[in-house]
Tab-separated table of C-alpha atoms and ligand atoms in Angstrom:
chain	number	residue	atom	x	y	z
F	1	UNK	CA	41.321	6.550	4.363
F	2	UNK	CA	42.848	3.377	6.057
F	3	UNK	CA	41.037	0.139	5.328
F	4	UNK	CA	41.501	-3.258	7.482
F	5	UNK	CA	42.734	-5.449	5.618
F	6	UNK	CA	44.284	-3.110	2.172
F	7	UNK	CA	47.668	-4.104	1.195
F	8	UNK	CA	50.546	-1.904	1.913
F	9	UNK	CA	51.018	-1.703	-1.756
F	10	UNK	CA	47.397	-0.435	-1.752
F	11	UNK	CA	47.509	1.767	0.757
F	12	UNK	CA	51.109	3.462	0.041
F	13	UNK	CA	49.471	4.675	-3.206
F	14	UNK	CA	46.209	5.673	-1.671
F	15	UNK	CA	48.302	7.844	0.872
F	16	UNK	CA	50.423	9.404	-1.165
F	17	UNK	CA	49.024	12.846	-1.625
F	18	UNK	CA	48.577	13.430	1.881
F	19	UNK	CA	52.443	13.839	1.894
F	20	UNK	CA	53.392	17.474	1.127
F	21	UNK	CA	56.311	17.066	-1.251
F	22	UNK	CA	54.314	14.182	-2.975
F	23	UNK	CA	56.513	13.371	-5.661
F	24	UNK	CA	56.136	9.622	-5.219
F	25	UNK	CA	59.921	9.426	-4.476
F	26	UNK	CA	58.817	8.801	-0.687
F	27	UNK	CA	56.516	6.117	-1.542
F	28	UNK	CA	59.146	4.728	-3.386
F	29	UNK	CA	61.546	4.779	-0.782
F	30	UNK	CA	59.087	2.875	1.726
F	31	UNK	CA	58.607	0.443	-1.345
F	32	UNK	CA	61.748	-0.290	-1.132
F	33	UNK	CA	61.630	-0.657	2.707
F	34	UNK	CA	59.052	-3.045	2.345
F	35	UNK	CA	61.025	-5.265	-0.166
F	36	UNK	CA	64.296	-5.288	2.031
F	37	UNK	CA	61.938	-6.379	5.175
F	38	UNK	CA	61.110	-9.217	3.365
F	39	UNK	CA	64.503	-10.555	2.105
F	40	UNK	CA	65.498	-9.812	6.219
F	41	UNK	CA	62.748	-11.591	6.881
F	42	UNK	CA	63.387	-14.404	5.355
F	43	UNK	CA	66.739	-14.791	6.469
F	44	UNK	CA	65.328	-14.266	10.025
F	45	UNK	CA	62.826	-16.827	10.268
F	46	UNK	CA	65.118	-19.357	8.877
F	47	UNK	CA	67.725	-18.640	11.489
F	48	UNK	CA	67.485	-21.193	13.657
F	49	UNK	CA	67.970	-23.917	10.462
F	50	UNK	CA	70.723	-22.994	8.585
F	51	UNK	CA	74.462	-21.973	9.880
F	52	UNK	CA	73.860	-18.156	9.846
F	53	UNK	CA	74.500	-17.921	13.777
F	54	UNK	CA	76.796	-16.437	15.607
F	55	UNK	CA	79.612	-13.696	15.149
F	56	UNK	CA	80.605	-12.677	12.108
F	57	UNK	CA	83.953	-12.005	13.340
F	58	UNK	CA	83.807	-8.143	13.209
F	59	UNK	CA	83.638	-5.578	15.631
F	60	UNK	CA	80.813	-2.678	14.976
F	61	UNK	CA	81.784	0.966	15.805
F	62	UNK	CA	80.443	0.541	19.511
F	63	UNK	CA	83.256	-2.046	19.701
F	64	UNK	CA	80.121	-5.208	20.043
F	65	UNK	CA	80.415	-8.374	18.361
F	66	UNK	CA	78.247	-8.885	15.282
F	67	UNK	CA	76.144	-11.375	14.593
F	68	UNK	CA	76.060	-13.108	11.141
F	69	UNK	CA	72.100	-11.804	10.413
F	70	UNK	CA	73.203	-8.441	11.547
F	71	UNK	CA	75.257	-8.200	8.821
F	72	UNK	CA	72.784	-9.893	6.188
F	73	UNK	CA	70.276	-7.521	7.152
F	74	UNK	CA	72.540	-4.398	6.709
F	75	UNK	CA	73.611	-5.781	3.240
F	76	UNK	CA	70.036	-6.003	2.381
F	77	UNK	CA	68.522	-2.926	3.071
F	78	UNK	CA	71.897	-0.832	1.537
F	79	UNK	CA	72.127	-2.750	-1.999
F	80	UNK	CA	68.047	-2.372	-1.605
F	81	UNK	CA	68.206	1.254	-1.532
F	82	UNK	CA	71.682	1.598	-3.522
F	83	UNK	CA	69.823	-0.410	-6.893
F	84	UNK	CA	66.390	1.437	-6.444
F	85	UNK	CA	68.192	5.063	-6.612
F	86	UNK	CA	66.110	6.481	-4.173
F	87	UNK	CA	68.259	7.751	-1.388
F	88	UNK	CA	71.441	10.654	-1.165
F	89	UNK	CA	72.762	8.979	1.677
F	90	UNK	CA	72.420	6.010	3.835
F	91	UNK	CA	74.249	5.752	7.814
F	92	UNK	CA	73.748	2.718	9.895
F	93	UNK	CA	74.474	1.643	13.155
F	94	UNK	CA	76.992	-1.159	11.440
F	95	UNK	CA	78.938	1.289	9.355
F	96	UNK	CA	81.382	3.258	10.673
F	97	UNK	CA	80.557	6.490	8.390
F	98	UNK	CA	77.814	7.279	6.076
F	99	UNK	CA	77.145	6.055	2.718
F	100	UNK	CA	77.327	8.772	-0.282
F	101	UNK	CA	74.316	7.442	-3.152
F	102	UNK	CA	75.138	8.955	-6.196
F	103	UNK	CA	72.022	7.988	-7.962
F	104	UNK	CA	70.780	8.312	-11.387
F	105	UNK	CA	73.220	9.516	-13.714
F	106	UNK	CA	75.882	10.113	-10.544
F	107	UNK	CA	73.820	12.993	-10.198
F	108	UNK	CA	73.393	13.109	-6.711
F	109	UNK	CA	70.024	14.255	-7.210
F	110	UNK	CA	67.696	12.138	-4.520
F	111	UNK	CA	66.662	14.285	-2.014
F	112	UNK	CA	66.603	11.388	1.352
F	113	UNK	CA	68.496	10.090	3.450
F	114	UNK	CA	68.506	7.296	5.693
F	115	UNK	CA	69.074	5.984	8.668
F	116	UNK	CA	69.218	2.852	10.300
F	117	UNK	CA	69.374	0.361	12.355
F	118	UNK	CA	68.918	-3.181	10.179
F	119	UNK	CA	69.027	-5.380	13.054
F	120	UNK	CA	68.360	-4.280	16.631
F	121	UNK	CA	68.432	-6.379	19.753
F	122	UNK	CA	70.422	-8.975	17.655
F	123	UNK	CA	71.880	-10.841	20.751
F	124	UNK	CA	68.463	-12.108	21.134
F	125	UNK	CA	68.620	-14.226	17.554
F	126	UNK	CA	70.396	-17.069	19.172
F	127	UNK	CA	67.279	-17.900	21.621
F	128	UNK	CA	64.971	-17.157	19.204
F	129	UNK	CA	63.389	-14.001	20.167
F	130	UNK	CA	62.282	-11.235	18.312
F	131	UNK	CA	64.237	-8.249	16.723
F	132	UNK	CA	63.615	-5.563	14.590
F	133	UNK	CA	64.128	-3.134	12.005
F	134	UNK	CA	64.345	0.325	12.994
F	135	UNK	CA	64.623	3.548	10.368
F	136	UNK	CA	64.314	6.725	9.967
F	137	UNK	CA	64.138	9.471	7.105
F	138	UNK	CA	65.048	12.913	6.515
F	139	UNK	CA	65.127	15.481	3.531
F	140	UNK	CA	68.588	16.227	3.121
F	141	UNK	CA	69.448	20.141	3.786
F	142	UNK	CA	72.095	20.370	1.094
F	143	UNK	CA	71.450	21.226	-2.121
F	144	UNK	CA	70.623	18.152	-4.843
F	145	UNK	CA	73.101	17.657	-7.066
F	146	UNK	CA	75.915	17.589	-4.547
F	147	UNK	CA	77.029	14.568	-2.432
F	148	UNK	CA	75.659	14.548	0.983
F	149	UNK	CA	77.512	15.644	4.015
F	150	UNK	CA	77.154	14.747	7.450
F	151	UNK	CA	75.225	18.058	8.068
F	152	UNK	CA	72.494	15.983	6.427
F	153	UNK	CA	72.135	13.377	8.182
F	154	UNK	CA	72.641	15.561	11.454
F	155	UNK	CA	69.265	16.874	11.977
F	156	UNK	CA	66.902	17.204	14.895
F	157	UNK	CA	64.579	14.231	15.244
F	158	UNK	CA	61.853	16.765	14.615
F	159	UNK	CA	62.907	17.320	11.017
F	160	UNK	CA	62.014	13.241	10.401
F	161	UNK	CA	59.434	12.840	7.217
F	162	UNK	CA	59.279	9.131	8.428
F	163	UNK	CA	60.128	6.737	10.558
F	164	UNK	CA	59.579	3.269	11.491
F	165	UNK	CA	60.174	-0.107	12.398
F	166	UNK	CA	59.994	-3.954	11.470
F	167	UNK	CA	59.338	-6.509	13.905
F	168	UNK	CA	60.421	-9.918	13.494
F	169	UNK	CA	58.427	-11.752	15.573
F	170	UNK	CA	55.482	-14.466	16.075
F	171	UNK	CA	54.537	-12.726	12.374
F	172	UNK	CA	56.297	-10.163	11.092
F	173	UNK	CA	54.806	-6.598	10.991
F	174	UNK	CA	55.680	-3.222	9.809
F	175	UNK	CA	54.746	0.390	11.629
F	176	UNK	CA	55.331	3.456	10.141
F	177	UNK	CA	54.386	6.909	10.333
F	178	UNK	CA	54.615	9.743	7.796
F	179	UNK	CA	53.765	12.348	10.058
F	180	UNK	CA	49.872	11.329	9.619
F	181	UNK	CA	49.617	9.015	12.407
F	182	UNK	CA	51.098	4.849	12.638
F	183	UNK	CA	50.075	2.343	11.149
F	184	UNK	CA	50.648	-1.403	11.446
F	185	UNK	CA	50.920	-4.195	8.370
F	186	UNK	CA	51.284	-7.642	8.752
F	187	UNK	CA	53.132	-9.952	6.967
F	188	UNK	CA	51.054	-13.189	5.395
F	189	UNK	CA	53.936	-14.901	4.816
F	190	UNK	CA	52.434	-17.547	2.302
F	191	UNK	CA	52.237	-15.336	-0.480
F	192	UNK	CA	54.554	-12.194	0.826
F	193	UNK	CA	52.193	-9.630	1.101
F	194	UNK	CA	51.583	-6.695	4.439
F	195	UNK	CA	48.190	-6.381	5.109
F	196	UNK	CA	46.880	-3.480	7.048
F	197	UNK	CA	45.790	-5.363	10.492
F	198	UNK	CA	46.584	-2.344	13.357
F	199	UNK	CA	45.268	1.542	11.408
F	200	UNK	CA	45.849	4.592	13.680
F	201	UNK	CA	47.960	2.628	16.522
F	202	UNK	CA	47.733	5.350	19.547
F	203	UNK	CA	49.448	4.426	23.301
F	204	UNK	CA	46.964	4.366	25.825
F	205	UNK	CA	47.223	7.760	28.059
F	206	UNK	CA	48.101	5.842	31.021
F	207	UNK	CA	49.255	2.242	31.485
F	208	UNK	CA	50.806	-0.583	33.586
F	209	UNK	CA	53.607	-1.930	32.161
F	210	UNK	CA	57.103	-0.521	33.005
F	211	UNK	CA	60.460	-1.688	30.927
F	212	UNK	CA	63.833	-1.083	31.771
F	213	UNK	CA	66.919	-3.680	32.577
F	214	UNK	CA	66.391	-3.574	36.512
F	215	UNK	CA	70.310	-5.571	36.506
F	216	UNK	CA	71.619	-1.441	36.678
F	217	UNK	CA	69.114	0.019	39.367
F	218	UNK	CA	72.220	0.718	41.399
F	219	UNK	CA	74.076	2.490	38.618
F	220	UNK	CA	70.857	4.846	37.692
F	221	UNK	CA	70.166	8.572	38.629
F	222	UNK	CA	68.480	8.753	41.854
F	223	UNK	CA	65.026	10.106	39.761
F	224	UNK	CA	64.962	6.682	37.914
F	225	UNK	CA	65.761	5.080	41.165
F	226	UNK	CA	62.621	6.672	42.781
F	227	UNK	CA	60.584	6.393	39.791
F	228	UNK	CA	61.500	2.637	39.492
F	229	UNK	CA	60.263	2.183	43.204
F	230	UNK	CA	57.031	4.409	42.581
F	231	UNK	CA	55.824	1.533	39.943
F	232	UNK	CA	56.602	-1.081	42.380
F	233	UNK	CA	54.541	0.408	45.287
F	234	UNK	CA	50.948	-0.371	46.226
F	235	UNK	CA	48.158	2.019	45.022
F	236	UNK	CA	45.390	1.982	42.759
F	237	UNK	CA	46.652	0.905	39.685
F	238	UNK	CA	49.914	-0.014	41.216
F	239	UNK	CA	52.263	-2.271	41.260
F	240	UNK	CA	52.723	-2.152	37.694
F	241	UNK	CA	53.986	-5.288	35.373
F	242	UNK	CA	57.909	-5.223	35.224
F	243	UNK	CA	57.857	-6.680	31.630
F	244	UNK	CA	61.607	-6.455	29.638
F	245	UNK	CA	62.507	-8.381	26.589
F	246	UNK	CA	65.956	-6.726	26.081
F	247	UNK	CA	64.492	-5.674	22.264
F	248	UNK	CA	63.410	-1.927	22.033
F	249	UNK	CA	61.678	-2.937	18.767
F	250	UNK	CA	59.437	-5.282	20.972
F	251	UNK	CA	59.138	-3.782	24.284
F	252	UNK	CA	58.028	-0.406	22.479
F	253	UNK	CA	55.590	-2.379	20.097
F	254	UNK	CA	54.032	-4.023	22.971
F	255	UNK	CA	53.718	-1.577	24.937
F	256	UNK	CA	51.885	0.717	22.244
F	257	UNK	CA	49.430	-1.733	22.216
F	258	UNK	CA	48.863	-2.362	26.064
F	259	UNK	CA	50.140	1.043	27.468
F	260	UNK	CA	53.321	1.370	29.733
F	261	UNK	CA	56.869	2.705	29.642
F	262	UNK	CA	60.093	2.012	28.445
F	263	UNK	CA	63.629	3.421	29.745
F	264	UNK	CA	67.079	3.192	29.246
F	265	UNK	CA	68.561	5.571	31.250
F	266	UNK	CA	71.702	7.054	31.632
F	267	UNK	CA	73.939	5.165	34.804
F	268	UNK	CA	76.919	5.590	36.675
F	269	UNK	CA	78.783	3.603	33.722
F	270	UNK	CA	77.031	5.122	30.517
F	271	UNK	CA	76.887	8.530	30.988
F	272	UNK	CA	73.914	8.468	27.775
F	273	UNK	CA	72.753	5.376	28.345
F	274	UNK	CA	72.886	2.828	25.742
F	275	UNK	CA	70.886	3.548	22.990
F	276	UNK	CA	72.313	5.600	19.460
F	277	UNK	CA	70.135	8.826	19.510
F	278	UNK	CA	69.856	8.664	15.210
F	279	UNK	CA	68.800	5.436	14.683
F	280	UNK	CA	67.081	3.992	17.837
F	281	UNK	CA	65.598	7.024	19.621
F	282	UNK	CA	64.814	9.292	16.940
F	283	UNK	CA	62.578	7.175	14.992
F	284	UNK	CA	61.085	5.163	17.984
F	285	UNK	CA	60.245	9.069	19.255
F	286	UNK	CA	58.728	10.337	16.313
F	287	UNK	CA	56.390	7.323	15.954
F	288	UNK	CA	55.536	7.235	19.757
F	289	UNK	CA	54.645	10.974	19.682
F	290	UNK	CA	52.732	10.261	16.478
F	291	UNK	CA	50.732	7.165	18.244
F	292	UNK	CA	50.074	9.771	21.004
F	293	UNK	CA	52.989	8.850	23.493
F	294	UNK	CA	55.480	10.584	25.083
F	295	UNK	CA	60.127	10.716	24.521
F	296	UNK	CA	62.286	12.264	26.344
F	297	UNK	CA	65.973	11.896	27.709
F	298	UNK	CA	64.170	12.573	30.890
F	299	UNK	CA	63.928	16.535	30.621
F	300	UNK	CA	63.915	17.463	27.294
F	301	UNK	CA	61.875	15.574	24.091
F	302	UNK	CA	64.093	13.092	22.119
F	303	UNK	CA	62.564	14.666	19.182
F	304	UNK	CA	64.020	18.586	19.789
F	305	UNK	CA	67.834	17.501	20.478
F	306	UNK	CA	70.637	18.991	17.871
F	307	UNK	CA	72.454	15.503	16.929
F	308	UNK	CA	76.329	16.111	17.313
F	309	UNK	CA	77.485	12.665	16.145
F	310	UNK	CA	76.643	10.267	13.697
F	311	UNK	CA	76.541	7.010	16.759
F	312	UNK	CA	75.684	9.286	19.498
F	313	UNK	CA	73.882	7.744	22.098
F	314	UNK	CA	71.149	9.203	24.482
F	315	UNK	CA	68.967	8.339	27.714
F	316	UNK	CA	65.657	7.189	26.951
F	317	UNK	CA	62.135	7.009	28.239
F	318	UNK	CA	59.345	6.793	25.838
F	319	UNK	CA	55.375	5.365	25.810
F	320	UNK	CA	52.437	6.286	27.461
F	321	UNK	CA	52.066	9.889	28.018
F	322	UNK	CA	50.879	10.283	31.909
F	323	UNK	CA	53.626	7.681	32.462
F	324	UNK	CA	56.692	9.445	30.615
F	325	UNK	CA	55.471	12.479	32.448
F	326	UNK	CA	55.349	11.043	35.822
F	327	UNK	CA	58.724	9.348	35.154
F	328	UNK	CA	59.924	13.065	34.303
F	329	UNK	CA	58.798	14.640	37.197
F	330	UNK	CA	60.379	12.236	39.653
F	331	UNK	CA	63.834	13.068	37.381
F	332	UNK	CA	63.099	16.948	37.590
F	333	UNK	CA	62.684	16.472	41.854
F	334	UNK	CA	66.435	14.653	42.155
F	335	UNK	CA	68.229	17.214	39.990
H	1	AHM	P1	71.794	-3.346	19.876
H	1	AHM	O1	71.521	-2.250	18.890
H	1	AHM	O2	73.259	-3.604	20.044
H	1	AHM	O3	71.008	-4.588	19.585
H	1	AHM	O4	71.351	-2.773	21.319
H	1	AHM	C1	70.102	-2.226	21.495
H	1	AHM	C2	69.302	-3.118	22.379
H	1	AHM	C3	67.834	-2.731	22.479
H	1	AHM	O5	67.068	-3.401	21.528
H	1	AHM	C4	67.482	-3.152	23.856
H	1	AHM	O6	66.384	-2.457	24.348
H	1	AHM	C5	68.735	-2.897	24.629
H	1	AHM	O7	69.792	-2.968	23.705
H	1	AHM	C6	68.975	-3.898	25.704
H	1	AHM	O8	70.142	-3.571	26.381
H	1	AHM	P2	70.520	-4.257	27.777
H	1	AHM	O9	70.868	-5.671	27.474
H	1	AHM	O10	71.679	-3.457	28.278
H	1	AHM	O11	69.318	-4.135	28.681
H	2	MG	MG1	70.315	-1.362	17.970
């Protein structure tokens, strides 16, 4: 049973047995989580003080500058999870190809992997606004005792066991689901410990807020182009709140909290959009539709497509449920 205020420590251990493999090798695994979000963490917050800004000089696989933290915070979640033992396998939106963890022993016998994005919306660092941590976690499908293959980490959002997300921002929290619902901690940064400050997060049903980088209206699909115009016209509820920070991690958080939508659609120049299916979409999807929200590419849920790459990207709409819905129908009526 969640309690206000328990430590994540606390309640990772209470929680345990509610997870069907229970072995503790999950809990470890999010113990670990929890330890790399702090090192990132730190690095984050003193950003702005130290010369950590800027490129790093390298090119990611989606052919985008990285920034210096990006590269800290990939460092420190894969030498994280590579010392604990915990995981098979690691991919990450900054590596190329996956990472093969041979474990205890070499004996490739950890049965998760990950994946992950360490530092998302990272062109934001440099004017000080908030970015995130986003990952995801799967049984692999191969047997233990072999090294992973990319058939492992190639599996429907729907096979997740956990996801979730980090959020560096005016404090620093951590949401995750295990398939029992989200749950929020908060980071009291004066002695290091997540408290749990937001148990059971839901989306409201409905809400007011729609999120999308407007810049592209004329390179969207017709149905976004209609939807986008529906939220702007005068009606009850309506006009909604155009509110876009550029930093899924953020505009999703918020907008679990005050209820609205958030797209990236595909466009005229990005036939999937933007966002990578395995590390952004899949675990923002599984924790919106365990919060009670809504994630689809616009017809079908995020959660039920058959990954084909490791970086593949995908259109995206996820949040409040009446709104993804409404946002869906206007998409079905321009096919
Ligand atoms: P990144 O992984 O390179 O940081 O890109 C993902 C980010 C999201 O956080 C954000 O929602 C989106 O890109 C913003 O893109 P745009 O500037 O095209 O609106
Ligand atoms: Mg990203």
């Amino acid at each position: 049973m969640a309690r206000k205020n328990q430590t994540l420590g606390e309640f990772i251990i209470e929680n345990q047995s509610e997870f069907k493999y229970s072995s503790g090798e999950l809990s470890r695994l999010i113990n670990a989580i929890r330890l790399a979000a702090k090192v990132v963490n730190h690095q984050v917050n003193k950003a702005g003080l130290v010369d950590i800004l800027g490129g790093a000089g390298d090119t990611n696989i989606q052919g985008e500058d990285q920034q210096k933290l990006d590269v800290i915070a990939n460092d420190a979640f894969i030498k994280t999870l590579i010392n604990r033992e915990i995981v098979c396998g690691i991919g990450s939106e900054e590596n190329d190809d996956f990472i093969t963890v041979e474990g205890h022993n070499d004996d490739h016998q950890n049965k998760y992997v990950i994946l992950m994005d360490p530092l998302d919306g990272s062109s934001n660092i440099d004017v000080n606004v908030s970015v995130g941590t986003i990952f995801s976690i799967y049984r692999r499908i191969t047997p233990s005792g072999t090294p992973v293959t990319i058939e492992d980490f190639l599996q429907p959002g729907r096979n997740q066991v956990a996801a979730g997300y980090i959020i560096y921002g005016t404090s620093t929290m951590l949401v995750y689901t295990t398939g029992h619902g989200v749950n929020g901690f908060t980071l009291n940064p004066a002695i290091g410990t997540f408290y749990l400050s937001h148990p059971n997060m839901m989306f409201p049903e409905e809400g007011t807020i729609y999120s999308v980088n407007e810049g592209n209206y004329t390179h969207f699909p017709q149905g976004v182009k209609n939807y986008i115009k529906y939220c702007q016209e005068e009606s009850e509820n309506r006009p909604y709140t155009s509110r876009y920070i550029g930093s899924l991690v953020s505009d999703i958080h918020r907008n679990m909290i005050k209820g609205g939508i958030y797209m990236y659609p595909k466009s005229s120049v990005n036939s999937n959009g933007k966002l990578r299916l395995l590390y952004e979409c899949n675990p923002m999807a599984f924790i919106t539709e365990q919060a009670g929200g809504k994630a689809s590419d616009g017809y079908t849920p995020i959660l039920d497509l058959q990954p084909t790459e490791l970086h593949q990207r995908a259109p995206f709409f996820c949040g409040s449920k009446k709104m993804v819905e409404k946002a869906e129908d206007f998409m079905a009526k321009s096919l």
